[in-house]
mmCIF file of C-alpha atoms in Angstrom:
data_model
loop_
_atom_site.group_PDB
_atom_site.id
_atom_site.type_symbol
_atom_site.label_atom_id
_atom_site.label_comp_id
_atom_site.label_asym_id
_atom_site.label_seq_id
_atom_site.Cartn_x
_atom_site.Cartn_y
_atom_site.Cartn_z
ATOM 1 C CA MET A 1 -77.951 137.479 24.062
ATOM 2 C CA THR A 2 -74.594 138.393 22.636
ATOM 3 C CA ASP A 3 -71.606 136.396 23.708
ATOM 4 C CA ARG A 4 -69.792 138.218 26.497
ATOM 5 C CA THR A 5 -66.498 136.837 25.321
ATOM 6 C CA ALA A 6 -66.701 139.116 22.304
ATOM 7 C CA PRO A 7 -63.855 141.610 22.164
ATOM 8 C CA THR A 8 -66.016 144.385 23.564
ATOM 9 C CA GLY A 9 -67.390 142.527 26.524
ATOM 10 C CA ARG A 10 -64.782 140.211 27.905
ATOM 11 C CA THR A 11 -65.157 139.385 31.542
ATOM 12 C CA ALA A 12 -62.547 136.713 32.084
ATOM 13 C CA LEU A 13 -59.043 137.271 33.389
ATOM 14 C CA PRO A 14 -57.333 139.940 31.283
ATOM 15 C CA ASP A 15 -54.559 137.622 30.176
ATOM 16 C CA ALA A 16 -57.043 134.970 29.089
ATOM 17 C CA THR A 17 -58.314 137.307 26.392
ATOM 18 C CA ALA A 18 -54.968 137.610 24.651
ATOM 19 C CA PRO A 19 -54.971 136.172 21.140
ATOM 20 C CA SER A 20 -53.642 132.657 21.062
ATOM 21 C CA ARG A 21 -50.900 131.336 18.879
ATOM 22 C CA ALA A 22 -53.523 129.551 16.778
ATOM 23 C CA ARG A 23 -55.447 132.757 16.231
ATOM 24 C CA ARG A 24 -52.346 134.727 15.390
ATOM 25 C CA ARG A 25 -51.567 132.161 12.711
ATOM 26 C CA GLY A 26 -55.124 132.393 11.393
ATOM 27 C CA VAL A 27 -56.750 129.589 9.448
ATOM 28 C CA ALA A 28 -53.323 128.719 8.021
ATOM 29 C CA GLY A 29 -52.557 127.404 11.510
ATOM 30 C CA TRP A 30 -55.057 124.623 10.962
ATOM 31 C CA VAL A 31 -52.950 122.976 8.271
ATOM 32 C CA ASP A 32 -49.577 123.659 9.858
ATOM 33 C CA VAL A 33 -48.472 120.189 10.964
ATOM 34 C CA ARG A 34 -45.248 121.362 12.659
ATOM 35 C CA GLY A 35 -45.134 120.397 16.323
ATOM 36 C CA ARG A 36 -48.764 119.385 16.273
ATOM 37 C CA ARG A 37 -49.763 116.916 18.968
ATOM 38 C CA LEU A 38 -52.770 114.639 19.215
ATOM 39 C CA GLY A 39 -54.900 117.403 20.733
ATOM 40 C CA GLY A 40 -54.064 119.640 17.791
ATOM 41 C CA TRP A 41 -55.236 117.061 15.287
ATOM 42 C CA ALA A 42 -58.416 116.559 17.286
ATOM 43 C CA PHE A 43 -58.939 120.332 17.177
ATOM 44 C CA ILE A 44 -58.746 120.374 13.360
ATOM 45 C CA LEU A 45 -61.018 117.333 13.074
ATOM 46 C CA ASN A 46 -63.507 119.027 15.395
ATOM 47 C CA ARG A 47 -63.498 122.183 13.273
ATOM 48 C CA VAL A 48 -63.928 120.309 9.987
ATOM 49 C CA THR A 49 -66.714 118.029 11.253
ATOM 50 C CA GLY A 50 -68.391 121.004 12.958
ATOM 51 C CA LEU A 51 -68.496 122.952 9.701
ATOM 52 C CA GLY A 52 -69.837 119.912 7.862
ATOM 53 C CA VAL A 53 -72.555 119.269 10.423
ATOM 54 C CA LEU A 54 -73.559 122.957 10.458
ATOM 55 C CA PHE A 55 -73.875 122.883 6.655
ATOM 56 C CA TYR A 56 -76.055 119.777 6.991
ATOM 57 C CA LEU A 57 -78.207 121.457 9.678
ATOM 58 C CA TYR A 58 -79.170 124.303 7.357
ATOM 59 C CA LEU A 59 -79.655 121.922 4.423
ATOM 60 C CA HIS A 60 -81.912 119.818 6.648
ATOM 61 C CA LEU A 61 -83.948 122.877 7.698
ATOM 62 C CA LEU A 62 -84.306 123.856 4.045
ATOM 63 C CA VAL A 63 -85.507 120.387 3.047
ATOM 64 C CA LEU A 64 -88.040 120.375 5.898
ATOM 65 C CA SER A 65 -89.804 123.274 4.166
ATOM 66 C CA GLN A 66 -91.255 120.602 1.842
ATOM 67 C CA LEU A 67 -93.457 119.559 4.752
ATOM 68 C CA ALA A 68 -95.188 122.943 4.582
ATOM 69 C CA ILE A 69 -96.094 122.298 0.943
ATOM 70 C CA GLY A 70 -97.985 119.158 1.830
ATOM 71 C CA PRO A 71 -97.995 115.355 2.048
ATOM 72 C CA GLY A 72 -97.345 114.828 -1.657
ATOM 73 C CA ALA A 73 -94.171 116.923 -1.698
ATOM 74 C CA TRP A 74 -92.702 115.297 1.415
ATOM 75 C CA ASP A 75 -93.624 111.704 0.654
ATOM 76 C CA SER A 76 -92.311 111.864 -2.893
ATOM 77 C CA LEU A 77 -89.051 113.314 -1.562
ATOM 78 C CA LEU A 78 -88.772 110.317 0.763
ATOM 79 C CA LYS A 79 -89.539 107.806 -1.930
ATOM 80 C CA ASN A 80 -87.459 109.287 -4.750
ATOM 81 C CA TRP A 81 -84.470 110.724 -2.893
ATOM 82 C CA PHE A 82 -83.919 109.812 0.734
ATOM 83 C CA LEU A 83 -84.099 106.032 0.316
ATOM 84 C CA ASN A 84 -81.657 106.201 -2.592
ATOM 85 C CA PRO A 85 -78.389 104.275 -1.836
ATOM 86 C CA VAL A 86 -76.348 107.456 -2.414
ATOM 87 C CA PHE A 87 -78.261 109.167 0.386
ATOM 88 C CA LEU A 88 -77.742 106.165 2.630
ATOM 89 C CA VAL A 89 -73.978 106.519 2.132
ATOM 90 C CA LEU A 90 -74.283 110.223 2.979
ATOM 91 C CA ASP A 91 -76.219 109.231 6.113
ATOM 92 C CA VAL A 92 -73.265 107.102 7.205
ATOM 93 C CA VAL A 93 -70.879 110.024 6.540
ATOM 94 C CA LEU A 94 -73.183 112.306 8.558
ATOM 95 C CA LEU A 95 -73.337 109.846 11.453
ATOM 96 C CA ALA A 96 -69.528 109.549 11.422
ATOM 97 C CA GLY A 97 -69.200 113.347 11.501
ATOM 98 C CA LEU A 98 -71.684 113.634 14.368
ATOM 99 C CA LEU A 99 -69.907 110.930 16.357
ATOM 100 C CA ILE A 100 -66.456 112.440 15.836
ATOM 101 C CA HIS A 101 -67.644 115.947 16.710
ATOM 102 C CA GLY A 102 -69.803 114.853 19.639
ATOM 103 C CA LEU A 103 -67.385 112.434 21.268
ATOM 104 C CA ASN A 104 -64.406 114.720 20.761
ATOM 105 C CA GLY A 105 -66.537 117.546 22.171
ATOM 106 C CA ILE A 106 -67.128 115.525 25.340
ATOM 107 C CA ARG A 107 -63.390 114.850 25.590
ATOM 108 C CA VAL A 108 -62.511 118.536 25.139
ATOM 109 C CA SER A 109 -65.154 119.561 27.705
ATOM 110 C CA LEU A 110 -63.934 117.063 30.285
ATOM 111 C CA VAL A 111 -60.319 118.128 29.830
ATOM 112 C CA GLY A 112 -61.293 121.789 29.657
ATOM 113 C CA PHE A 113 -63.037 121.564 33.006
ATOM 114 C CA GLY A 114 -59.915 119.907 34.431
ATOM 115 C CA LEU A 115 -61.314 116.363 34.517
ATOM 116 C CA VAL A 116 -59.568 113.188 33.315
ATOM 117 C CA VAL A 117 -56.618 115.300 32.189
ATOM 118 C CA SER A 118 -53.999 112.647 32.924
ATOM 119 C CA ARG A 119 -55.991 110.005 31.028
ATOM 120 C CA GLN A 120 -56.456 111.737 27.691
ATOM 121 C CA LYS A 121 -55.101 108.873 25.596
ATOM 122 C CA ALA A 122 -57.283 106.336 27.409
ATOM 123 C CA LEU A 123 -60.242 108.661 26.901
ATOM 124 C CA LEU A 124 -59.461 108.911 23.195
ATOM 125 C CA GLY A 125 -59.279 105.123 22.958
ATOM 126 C CA ALA A 126 -62.557 104.656 24.836
ATOM 127 C CA PHE A 127 -64.406 107.255 22.773
ATOM 128 C CA GLY A 128 -62.890 105.908 19.560
ATOM 129 C CA THR A 129 -64.200 102.437 20.431
ATOM 130 C CA ILE A 130 -67.668 103.732 21.362
ATOM 131 C CA GLY A 131 -67.804 105.784 18.156
ATOM 132 C CA ALA A 132 -66.776 102.821 15.989
ATOM 133 C CA ILE A 133 -69.405 100.562 17.579
ATOM 134 C CA VAL A 134 -72.210 103.129 17.208
ATOM 135 C CA LEU A 135 -71.150 103.832 13.610
ATOM 136 C CA LEU A 136 -71.208 100.115 12.811
ATOM 137 C CA ILE A 137 -74.665 99.656 14.351
ATOM 138 C CA GLY A 138 -75.958 102.794 12.609
ATOM 139 C CA THR A 139 -74.557 101.670 9.248
ATOM 140 C CA LEU A 140 -76.217 98.263 9.589
ATOM 141 C CA MET A 141 -79.508 99.982 10.406
ATOM 142 C CA PHE A 142 -79.196 102.290 7.389
ATOM 143 C CA ILE A 143 -78.470 99.280 5.167
ATOM 144 C CA SER A 144 -81.497 97.429 6.534
ATOM 145 C CA HIS A 145 -83.671 100.492 5.848
ATOM 146 C CA GLY A 146 -82.299 100.759 2.329
ATOM 147 C CA GLY A 147 -82.984 97.091 1.665
ATOM 148 C CA MET B 1 -43.814 133.219 23.115
ATOM 149 C CA THR B 2 -46.370 132.464 25.809
ATOM 150 C CA GLY B 3 -49.858 131.176 25.131
ATOM 151 C CA PRO B 4 -52.994 132.006 27.128
ATOM 152 C CA VAL B 5 -52.520 128.953 29.318
ATOM 153 C CA ASP B 6 -49.075 130.143 30.384
ATOM 154 C CA GLU B 7 -50.538 133.582 30.924
ATOM 155 C CA LEU B 8 -53.343 132.128 33.035
ATOM 156 C CA ARG B 9 -50.805 130.294 35.162
ATOM 157 C CA ALA B 10 -48.940 133.532 35.706
ATOM 158 C CA ALA B 11 -52.067 135.609 36.282
ATOM 159 C CA PRO B 12 -52.534 137.369 39.614
ATOM 160 C CA GLY B 13 -54.276 135.005 41.986
ATOM 161 C CA GLY B 14 -52.815 132.082 40.097
ATOM 162 C CA ALA B 15 -56.125 131.244 38.408
ATOM 163 C CA ARG B 16 -56.671 127.549 38.967
ATOM 164 C CA GLU B 17 -54.226 124.754 38.513
ATOM 165 C CA LEU B 18 -54.032 123.950 34.842
ATOM 166 C CA PRO B 19 -53.064 120.591 33.402
ATOM 167 C CA GLU B 20 -49.633 120.043 31.923
ATOM 168 C CA ARG B 21 -50.842 118.183 28.862
ATOM 169 C CA TRP B 22 -53.352 120.819 27.909
ATOM 170 C CA ALA B 23 -54.038 121.413 24.241
ATOM 171 C CA PRO B 24 -54.616 125.177 24.498
ATOM 172 C CA GLU B 25 -55.767 125.680 20.924
ATOM 173 C CA GLU B 26 -58.830 123.577 21.641
ATOM 174 C CA ARG B 27 -60.363 126.361 23.680
ATOM 175 C CA ASP B 28 -58.405 129.491 22.876
ATOM 176 C CA THR B 29 -60.707 130.800 20.185
ATOM 177 C CA LEU B 30 -63.641 130.848 22.617
ATOM 178 C CA PRO B 31 -62.069 132.227 25.768
ATOM 179 C CA GLY B 32 -63.819 132.484 29.108
ATOM 180 C CA VAL B 33 -67.589 132.282 29.227
ATOM 181 C CA GLY B 34 -67.964 131.579 25.487
ATOM 182 C CA TRP B 35 -66.095 128.316 25.816
ATOM 183 C CA ALA B 36 -68.257 127.222 28.761
ATOM 184 C CA TRP B 37 -71.394 128.111 26.773
ATOM 185 C CA GLN B 38 -70.157 125.958 23.916
ATOM 186 C CA ALA B 39 -69.546 123.032 26.267
ATOM 187 C CA ILE B 40 -72.967 123.386 27.959
ATOM 188 C CA THR B 41 -74.917 123.753 24.700
ATOM 189 C CA GLY B 42 -72.837 120.910 23.257
ATOM 190 C CA ALA B 43 -73.943 118.616 26.078
ATOM 191 C CA LEU B 44 -77.570 119.646 25.556
ATOM 192 C CA VAL B 45 -77.278 119.108 21.798
ATOM 193 C CA LEU B 46 -75.888 115.645 22.411
ATOM 194 C CA VAL B 47 -78.898 114.655 24.534
ATOM 195 C CA LEU B 48 -81.513 116.245 22.257
ATOM 196 C CA LEU B 49 -79.849 114.984 19.070
ATOM 197 C CA THR B 50 -79.769 111.446 20.433
ATOM 198 C CA LEU B 51 -83.505 111.651 21.174
ATOM 199 C CA HIS B 52 -84.149 113.203 17.737
ATOM 200 C CA MET B 53 -82.177 110.506 15.924
ATOM 201 C CA ILE B 54 -83.759 107.623 17.832
ATOM 202 C CA ALA B 55 -87.305 108.984 17.446
ATOM 203 C CA ASN B 56 -86.996 109.959 13.793
ATOM 204 C CA HIS B 57 -84.667 107.393 12.315
ATOM 205 C CA PHE B 58 -83.931 104.388 14.493
ATOM 206 C CA VAL B 59 -87.352 103.318 15.761
ATOM 207 C CA VAL B 60 -89.313 104.202 12.630
ATOM 208 C CA GLN B 61 -90.175 101.584 10.062
ATOM 209 C CA GLY B 62 -88.018 102.357 7.009
ATOM 210 C CA GLY B 63 -85.843 104.824 8.944
ATOM 211 C CA LEU B 64 -87.787 107.944 7.953
ATOM 212 C CA ARG B 65 -91.186 109.355 8.894
ATOM 213 C CA ASP B 66 -93.744 109.944 6.171
ATOM 214 C CA TYR B 67 -95.888 113.079 6.277
ATOM 215 C CA GLN B 68 -98.609 111.698 8.560
ATOM 216 C CA GLN B 69 -95.998 110.265 10.925
ATOM 217 C CA VAL B 70 -94.191 113.627 11.068
ATOM 218 C CA ILE B 71 -97.453 115.417 11.950
ATOM 219 C CA ALA B 72 -98.287 112.828 14.608
ATOM 220 C CA TYR B 73 -94.758 113.222 16.024
ATOM 221 C CA ILE B 74 -94.600 117.002 16.280
ATOM 222 C CA THR B 75 -98.130 117.446 17.597
ATOM 223 C CA ASN B 76 -97.152 115.429 20.646
ATOM 224 C CA PRO B 77 -97.183 117.944 23.557
ATOM 225 C CA ILE B 78 -93.868 116.648 24.891
ATOM 226 C CA ILE B 79 -92.089 116.448 21.550
ATOM 227 C CA LEU B 80 -93.011 119.936 20.284
ATOM 228 C CA PRO B 81 -91.187 121.895 23.044
ATOM 229 C CA LEU B 82 -88.280 119.431 22.936
ATOM 230 C CA GLU B 83 -87.811 119.845 19.174
ATOM 231 C CA THR B 84 -88.125 123.636 19.522
ATOM 232 C CA LEU B 85 -85.488 123.619 22.255
ATOM 233 C CA PHE B 86 -83.313 121.424 20.044
ATOM 234 C CA LEU B 87 -83.524 123.983 17.231
ATOM 235 C CA VAL B 88 -82.659 126.872 19.584
ATOM 236 C CA VAL B 89 -79.698 125.085 21.165
ATOM 237 C CA VAL B 90 -78.230 123.390 18.088
ATOM 238 C CA SER B 91 -78.319 126.589 16.006
ATOM 239 C CA TRP B 92 -76.710 128.545 18.878
ATOM 240 C CA HIS B 93 -73.985 125.922 19.288
ATOM 241 C CA GLY B 94 -73.330 125.727 15.550
ATOM 242 C CA LEU B 95 -73.243 129.462 14.963
ATOM 243 C CA LEU B 96 -71.047 130.114 18.001
ATOM 244 C CA GLY B 97 -68.657 127.512 16.616
ATOM 245 C CA LEU B 98 -68.736 129.111 13.159
ATOM 246 C CA ARG B 99 -68.063 132.486 14.774
ATOM 247 C CA ALA B 100 -64.928 131.038 16.364
ATOM 248 C CA VAL B 101 -63.830 129.753 12.960
ATOM 249 C CA VAL B 102 -64.414 133.168 11.389
ATOM 250 C CA PHE B 103 -62.404 134.779 14.193
ATOM 251 C CA ASP B 104 -59.505 132.499 13.219
ATOM 252 C CA PHE B 105 -59.064 134.711 10.166
ATOM 253 C CA GLY B 106 -57.603 137.328 12.497
ATOM 254 C CA LEU B 107 -60.250 140.052 12.273
ATOM 255 C CA SER B 108 -60.054 143.485 13.816
ATOM 256 C CA ALA B 109 -62.019 144.144 17.011
ATOM 257 C CA ARG B 110 -64.610 146.126 15.041
ATOM 258 C CA ALA B 111 -65.012 143.325 12.473
ATOM 259 C CA GLU B 112 -65.408 140.797 15.299
ATOM 260 C CA ARG B 113 -68.218 142.893 16.802
ATOM 261 C CA ILE B 114 -69.980 143.014 13.433
ATOM 262 C CA VAL B 115 -69.579 139.261 12.951
ATOM 263 C CA THR B 116 -71.060 138.648 16.403
ATOM 264 C CA ARG B 117 -74.097 140.791 15.588
ATOM 265 C CA VAL B 118 -74.583 139.089 12.222
ATOM 266 C CA PHE B 119 -74.495 135.691 13.900
ATOM 267 C CA VAL B 120 -77.078 136.738 16.485
ATOM 268 C CA VAL B 121 -79.366 137.904 13.655
ATOM 269 C CA VAL B 122 -78.855 134.625 11.754
ATOM 270 C CA TRP B 123 -79.560 132.684 14.951
ATOM 271 C CA LEU B 124 -82.826 134.566 15.565
ATOM 272 C CA ALA B 125 -83.825 134.161 11.897
ATOM 273 C CA THR B 126 -83.179 130.409 12.140
ATOM 274 C CA ILE B 127 -85.421 130.135 15.186
ATOM 275 C CA ALA B 128 -88.126 132.247 13.513
ATOM 276 C CA TYR B 129 -87.998 129.994 10.431
ATOM 277 C CA GLY B 130 -88.209 126.797 12.466
ATOM 278 C CA VAL B 131 -90.995 128.017 14.740
ATOM 279 C CA THR B 132 -92.994 129.244 11.729
ATOM 280 C CA LEU B 133 -92.602 125.861 10.035
ATOM 281 C CA LEU B 134 -93.675 124.052 13.199
ATOM 282 C CA ALA B 135 -96.661 126.393 13.620
ATOM 283 C CA ILE B 136 -97.793 125.738 10.038
ATOM 284 C CA LEU B 137 -97.623 121.983 10.535
ATOM 285 C CA VAL B 138 -99.169 121.881 13.989
ATOM 286 C CA THR B 139 -102.120 124.106 13.069
ATOM 287 C CA ARG B 140 -102.780 122.516 9.673
ATOM 288 C CA PRO B 141 -106.245 120.875 9.686
#
């Protein structure tokens, strides 16, 4: 079950396991803007949204424990908290984070597998447009639910 | 200073042709098989999350399921394994990503091994928690 890319069990080409420049710079490398290209910014955005979405995942799992308590606990949570306008704003933020992380993840995967490499900017534009449209539709749906 | 991509290009056997406009840092912290795992689980998460969001938020009156609607949803024989698979895959993807972030702190090889084991334990605990919760709800009279 353990990841074979861990330092003890690497199976890829020997040179591929060498620490990268980013890793040698540590987390400080994330905020180093020198010489950073579009892909570098996307990398940071992917990390930040990934951490946010992971935090939400565990928060979500924790909240779901209210279901085990019973109908009263869950339904009052819905009525008193989740339909609150503040939560609806957070829903929009969550959807934006999911879209950024998911669409950028598709882009990184495609490029990583050697596909669409020469069309990265077009890909970014296409995914940016799709993300904006889905976010707009999602926001309108959240607003309609809140109303 | 050469990065892993340059090293791959120079590797015996030539590896495969790598793109010129590569952004190496996007995959360096999960080299080899780990990166492919992240891409595969990411694709699965995308599909299962889309289903989860549509079923739980976009086609439901009011945008959220009340208790009875949740029970009706998860007792569906198709939904239950799908939601369980979603939990397994999304927690794996998330924790593998977090592991890569932790590795960015420049840990020693021993510390990296410990972190990997901790993340596997957290992953298994997450699945155990989710499956227990589902079992409670599905078997509740």
